[in-house]
CSV table of C-alpha atoms in Angstrom, one decimal:
chain,number,residue,atom,x,y,z
A,1,MET,CA,157.1,47.2,144.4
A,2,SER,CA,160.1,47.6,146.9
A,3,HIS,CA,158.5,47.5,150.3
A,4,LEU,CA,159.4,49.7,152.8
A,5,THR,CA,163.0,49.1,154.4
A,6,PRO,CA,162.9,47.3,157.5
A,7,TRP,CA,163.8,50.3,159.6
A,8,ALA,CA,160.9,52.2,157.9
A,9,ALA,CA,158.4,49.5,158.8
A,10,GLY,CA,159.5,49.4,162.3
A,11,LEU,CA,159.0,53.1,162.7
A,12,ALA,CA,155.6,53.2,160.8
A,13,ALA,CA,153.7,53.1,164.1
A,14,ALA,CA,156.0,54.6,166.5
A,15,ALA,CA,156.2,57.7,164.5
A,16,LEU,CA,152.4,58.1,165.3
A,17,VAL,CA,152.6,58.5,169.0
A,18,LEU,CA,151.7,61.9,168.8
A,19,VAL,CA,149.3,62.2,165.9
A,20,PRO,CA,146.2,64.3,166.5
A,21,ALA,CA,143.2,62.6,167.4
A,22,SER,CA,141.5,63.8,164.3
A,23,ALA,CA,144.0,61.7,162.0
A,24,THR,CA,142.9,58.9,160.0
A,25,ALA,CA,144.9,56.4,158.1
A,26,GLY,CA,144.2,57.6,154.5
A,27,PRO,CA,143.7,60.8,152.4
A,28,ARG,CA,140.7,62.9,153.3
A,29,THR,CA,138.7,65.7,151.6
A,30,ALA,CA,140.3,69.0,152.7
A,31,THR,CA,138.1,70.7,155.5
A,32,ALA,CA,138.5,74.1,157.2
A,33,ALA,CA,139.3,72.6,160.3
A,34,ALA,CA,142.5,71.3,158.8
A,35,SER,CA,144.7,74.3,159.6
A,36,SER,CA,143.5,74.5,163.3
A,37,ALA,CA,143.9,70.8,164.5
A,38,THR,CA,144.9,70.4,168.1
A,39,PRO,CA,147.6,67.9,169.2
A,40,VAL,CA,147.0,65.0,171.7
A,41,THR,CA,149.8,63.4,173.7
A,42,SER,CA,148.8,59.7,172.7
A,43,ALA,CA,147.1,57.9,170.5
A,44,ALA,CA,145.7,54.2,169.9
A,45,PRO,CA,148.1,51.8,168.9
A,46,VAL,CA,148.8,51.4,165.3
A,47,ASN,CA,149.4,48.5,163.3
A,48,SER,CA,152.8,48.7,161.7
A,49,ALA,CA,152.1,46.1,159.1
A,50,ALA,CA,148.8,47.7,158.0
A,51,THR,CA,150.7,51.2,158.1
A,52,ALA,CA,153.4,50.0,155.9
A,53,SER,CA,150.9,48.1,153.4
A,54,ALA,CA,148.9,51.5,153.1
A,55,ILE,CA,152.2,53.2,152.3
A,56,ASP,CA,153.2,50.6,149.8
A,57,ALA,CA,149.8,51.2,148.2
A,58,TYR,CA,150.3,55.0,148.1
A,59,TYR,CA,153.5,54.5,145.9
A,60,ALA,CA,152.1,51.6,143.7
A,61,SER,CA,152.3,53.8,140.5
A,62,ALA,CA,156.0,53.9,141.1
A,63,GLU,CA,156.9,50.3,141.3
A,64,GLY,CA,159.6,49.3,139.1
A,65,LYS,CA,160.5,52.6,138.0
A,66,THR,CA,164.2,54.4,138.3
A,67,GLY,CA,165.8,57.8,137.6
A,68,ALA,CA,163.6,60.3,135.4
A,69,ALA,CA,160.7,58.0,135.3
A,70,LEU,CA,160.8,57.4,139.0
A,71,LYS,CA,160.9,61.1,139.6
A,72,THR,CA,158.0,61.9,137.2
A,73,ALA,CA,155.9,59.1,138.8
A,74,LEU,CA,156.3,60.3,142.4
A,75,HIS,CA,155.3,63.8,141.0
A,76,ASP,CA,152.3,62.4,139.7
A,77,ILE,CA,151.7,60.8,143.3
A,78,ILE,CA,152.4,63.8,145.4
A,79,LYS,CA,151.1,66.4,143.6
A,80,THR,CA,147.5,65.4,144.8
A,81,GLN,CA,147.3,67.4,147.8
A,82,SER,CA,145.0,69.7,150.0
A,83,LYS,CA,146.6,73.1,150.6
A,84,VAL,CA,147.0,75.1,153.8
A,85,THR,CA,147.0,78.9,154.1
A,86,TYR,CA,150.0,80.8,155.4
A,87,ASP,CA,148.2,81.8,158.4
A,88,GLY,CA,147.2,78.5,158.9
A,89,VAL,CA,150.7,77.3,158.8
A,90,TRP,CA,151.1,78.7,162.4
A,91,ASN,CA,148.9,76.1,163.9
A,92,ALA,CA,150.0,73.4,161.8
A,93,LEU,CA,153.7,73.7,162.9
A,94,LYS,CA,152.5,73.7,166.4
A,95,VAL,CA,151.1,70.2,165.7
A,96,THR,CA,153.7,68.8,163.1
A,97,ASP,CA,156.7,70.1,165.2
A,98,GLN,CA,155.4,69.3,168.5
A,99,ASP,CA,158.3,68.4,171.2
A,100,PRO,CA,157.6,64.7,171.9
A,101,ALA,CA,158.7,65.4,175.5
A,102,ASN,CA,156.6,68.4,176.1
A,103,PRO,CA,153.2,68.8,174.2
A,104,ASN,CA,153.3,72.5,174.9
A,105,ASN,CA,156.4,73.1,172.9
A,106,VAL,CA,157.8,72.8,169.4
A,107,ILE,CA,161.4,71.8,168.3
A,108,LEU,CA,163.0,74.5,166.3
A,109,VAL,CA,164.8,73.0,163.3
A,110,TYR,CA,168.2,74.5,163.3
A,111,SER,CA,168.4,75.5,166.8
A,112,GLY,CA,167.2,72.0,168.2
A,113,ARG,CA,165.7,74.2,171.1
A,114,SER,CA,162.4,73.2,172.4
A,115,GLN,CA,160.1,76.5,172.8
A,116,SER,CA,156.7,77.1,173.7
A,117,LYS,CA,154.3,77.0,171.1
A,118,SER,CA,152.6,80.3,172.0
A,119,SER,CA,155.9,82.4,171.4
A,120,ASN,CA,155.7,82.5,167.7
A,121,GLY,CA,155.7,85.9,166.3
A,122,GLY,CA,158.3,88.4,165.0
A,123,GLY,CA,160.2,89.2,168.3
A,124,VAL,CA,163.9,88.5,168.5
A,125,ASN,CA,163.4,85.3,170.8
A,126,ASP,CA,160.1,84.4,169.0
A,127,TRP,CA,159.8,81.4,166.5
A,128,ASN,CA,158.5,82.1,163.0
A,129,ARG,CA,158.1,80.0,159.8
A,130,GLU,CA,161.1,79.1,158.0
A,131,HIS,CA,161.1,78.2,154.5
A,132,VAL,CA,163.8,75.4,154.1
A,133,TRP,CA,163.6,75.9,150.5
A,134,ALA,CA,164.0,79.6,150.5
A,135,LYS,CA,160.9,81.3,148.8
A,136,SER,CA,163.2,83.7,146.7
A,137,HIS,CA,164.4,80.7,144.9
A,138,GLY,CA,161.6,80.6,142.3
A,139,ASP,CA,159.9,83.9,143.5
A,140,PHE,CA,156.9,82.0,145.2
A,141,GLY,CA,156.8,84.1,148.3
A,142,THR,CA,154.2,82.9,150.6
A,143,ALA,CA,151.4,82.0,148.1
A,144,THR,CA,149.4,79.1,148.8
A,145,GLY,CA,151.2,76.2,147.3
A,146,PRO,CA,155.2,75.8,147.7
A,147,GLY,CA,155.1,79.2,149.9
A,148,THR,CA,152.9,77.0,152.3
A,149,ASP,CA,153.8,73.4,151.7
A,150,LEU,CA,154.3,72.0,155.3
A,151,HIS,CA,156.9,69.5,153.9
A,152,HIS,CA,159.5,72.4,153.8
A,153,LEU,CA,158.4,74.7,156.7
A,154,ARG,CA,159.7,74.6,160.0
A,155,PRO,CA,159.7,76.5,163.3
A,156,GLU,CA,162.9,78.4,163.9
A,157,ASP,CA,164.2,81.3,166.0
A,158,VAL,CA,163.5,84.7,164.1
A,159,THR,CA,167.2,85.5,164.5
A,160,VAL,CA,168.4,82.4,163.4
A,161,ASN,CA,166.0,82.1,160.3
A,162,SER,CA,167.2,85.7,159.4
A,163,THR,CA,170.6,84.3,159.5
A,164,ARG,CA,170.0,81.5,157.2
A,165,GLY,CA,168.2,84.0,155.0
A,166,ASN,CA,167.9,82.6,151.4
A,167,LYS,CA,171.4,80.8,151.3
A,168,ASP,CA,171.9,77.6,149.8
A,169,PHE,CA,173.2,74.6,151.7
A,170,ASP,CA,176.7,73.6,151.8
A,171,LYS,CA,179.4,72.8,154.5
A,172,GLY,CA,181.5,75.0,156.6
A,173,GLY,CA,181.4,78.8,157.9
A,174,SER,CA,181.2,80.2,161.3
A,175,PRO,CA,179.3,78.9,164.1
A,176,VAL,CA,175.7,80.3,164.3
A,177,ALA,CA,174.5,82.0,167.3
A,178,GLU,CA,171.7,80.4,169.0
A,179,ALA,CA,171.9,77.3,166.7
A,180,PRO,CA,174.6,74.9,168.3
A,181,GLY,CA,176.1,72.8,165.6
A,182,SER,CA,175.2,74.9,162.7
A,183,PHE,CA,177.4,77.2,160.6
A,184,THR,CA,177.3,79.7,158.1
A,185,ASP,CA,179.1,81.9,155.6
A,186,ALA,CA,178.5,84.5,152.9
A,187,ASP,CA,176.7,82.0,150.6
A,188,SER,CA,175.8,78.8,152.5
A,189,PHE,CA,174.2,77.5,155.6
A,190,GLU,CA,175.3,74.1,157.1
A,191,PRO,CA,172.4,72.9,159.8
A,192,ARG,CA,173.2,70.9,162.7
A,193,ASP,CA,174.0,67.2,162.3
A,194,ALA,CA,170.6,65.8,163.7
A,195,VAL,CA,168.6,67.5,160.9
A,196,LYS,CA,171.0,67.4,157.9
A,197,GLY,CA,169.0,64.5,156.4
A,198,ASP,CA,165.8,66.3,157.3
A,199,VAL,CA,166.8,69.2,155.3
A,200,ALA,CA,168.1,67.2,152.3
A,201,ARG,CA,164.6,65.3,152.1
A,202,MET,CA,162.6,68.6,152.4
A,203,LEU,CA,164.6,69.9,149.5
A,204,LEU,CA,164.3,66.7,147.5
A,205,TYR,CA,160.6,66.8,148.1
A,206,MET,CA,160.2,70.3,146.8
A,207,ALA,CA,162.3,69.5,143.6
A,208,VAL,CA,159.8,66.5,142.8
A,209,ARG,CA,156.5,68.1,143.8
A,210,TYR,CA,157.0,71.4,141.8
A,211,ASP,CA,157.9,70.8,138.3
A,212,GLY,CA,156.6,73.9,136.6
A,213,GLY,CA,153.0,73.2,136.8
A,214,ASP,CA,150.4,74.9,139.3
A,215,GLY,CA,151.5,78.2,138.0
A,216,PHE,CA,154.7,78.1,139.9
A,217,ALA,CA,158.4,77.7,138.7
A,218,ASP,CA,160.0,74.3,138.1
A,219,LEU,CA,162.3,74.0,141.0
A,220,GLU,CA,165.3,71.8,140.7
A,221,LEU,CA,168.5,71.2,142.8
A,222,ASN,CA,171.9,71.9,141.4
A,223,ASP,CA,175.5,71.6,142.6
A,224,LYS,CA,176.0,75.4,143.2
A,225,VAL,CA,175.7,78.1,145.7
A,226,ASN,CA,174.7,81.6,145.2
A,227,ASN,CA,171.5,80.5,143.3
A,228,GLY,CA,170.0,83.9,144.2
A,229,SER,CA,166.3,84.1,142.8
A,230,ALA,CA,166.8,81.2,140.4
A,231,PRO,CA,164.2,78.5,141.0
A,232,ALA,CA,167.3,76.1,142.4
A,233,ILE,CA,169.0,75.1,145.3
A,234,GLY,CA,172.4,73.7,146.3
A,235,ARG,CA,174.6,71.9,146.7
A,236,ILE,CA,172.8,68.5,145.5
A,237,SER,CA,176.2,66.3,146.2
A,238,VAL,CA,176.2,67.8,149.6
A,239,LEU,CA,172.8,67.1,150.4
A,240,LYS,CA,172.9,63.5,149.0
A,241,GLN,CA,175.7,63.0,151.6
A,242,TRP,CA,173.5,64.5,154.3
A,243,SER,CA,170.4,62.2,153.4
A,244,LEU,CA,172.8,59.2,153.8
A,245,GLN,CA,174.4,60.6,157.0
A,246,ASP,CA,171.3,61.3,158.9
A,247,PRO,CA,168.4,58.8,157.8
A,248,PRO,CA,164.9,59.7,158.9
A,249,ASP,CA,164.2,59.2,162.5
A,250,ALA,CA,160.7,58.9,164.5
A,251,PHE,CA,160.4,62.6,164.5
A,252,GLU,CA,160.7,63.0,160.8
A,253,GLN,CA,158.5,59.9,160.2
A,254,ARG,CA,155.8,61.2,162.5
A,255,ARG,CA,155.9,64.8,160.9
A,256,ASN,CA,155.4,63.1,157.5
A,257,GLN,CA,152.3,61.1,158.7
A,258,VAL,CA,150.8,64.0,160.4
A,259,ILE,CA,150.9,66.0,157.1
A,260,TYR,CA,149.6,63.1,155.2
A,261,ASP,CA,146.6,62.5,157.8
A,262,THR,CA,145.6,65.8,158.8
A,263,TYR,CA,146.6,68.6,156.6
A,264,GLN,CA,148.1,68.0,153.0
A,265,HIS,CA,147.2,64.3,152.5
A,266,ASN,CA,150.4,63.9,150.4
A,267,ARG,CA,153.8,62.3,151.7
A,268,ASN,CA,157.3,63.2,151.2
A,269,PRO,CA,158.5,60.0,149.4
A,270,PHE,CA,162.2,60.4,150.5
A,271,ILE,CA,161.2,60.0,154.1
A,272,ASP,CA,159.5,56.7,153.1
A,273,HIS,CA,162.0,55.5,150.9
A,274,PRO,CA,165.5,57.2,151.2
A,275,GLU,CA,166.9,54.7,148.8
A,276,TRP,CA,165.0,56.6,146.1
A,277,VAL,CA,167.5,59.5,146.4
A,278,GLY,CA,170.3,57.9,144.7
A,279,SER,CA,167.9,56.3,142.2
A,280,ILE,CA,166.7,59.7,141.1
A,281,TRP,CA,170.0,61.9,141.5
């Protein structure tokens, strides 16, 4: 099995600095409390070697695989998960996307703004739940499953969320108000540089996790825009570039671990092993 890349092993412990006190080192049975966990601002030190070993063990059945076989193996691993209700997503995002510098705030994904956790809602300057894989692409709405999967749900300013809408991802366009460094045109959205890789890896996760089972559409990536209601999002060529350009950082690593420990008990493999992007696509 290919072990964690050096940067990943090094970040494995650092990424857990803000893990909720209720987090554990491995999967647990889902509980009603999962959607209402509260954050703390520090945690006991974590042994990075032990964490890396646990992550390797999680992916053991993918050992030695590449291409389509790797994609299938990863799907079989990550499909085992607990699920969060759409209402429960509000509280979950307050933990997964907590501002490391201010435990009272969350970081908005496209805007990059640190905003009060309590300002969630539908008002112009509130933040709401952005589906990075637009829910109309596959018509899954807010149904428990892809519609509530925390691995692609992020806090975002209500107006910016509306501007992104259900557009595919590509380069170019006009600057987006309230989202410095982001651009949009009639059929695509380009996020700021600091989260380009995050966006790519969220979409890649969705394409592996949802393959036509669970009563939902088979989500796939393609190299087009204007995918509309088809269960597809593009452009894969651009997303691959973004994944290389913006490798996982401590915030993204921590987020992945919190989702695993506290909520869904599954992982985004492309955060743990970004080299698998090129192996599958």
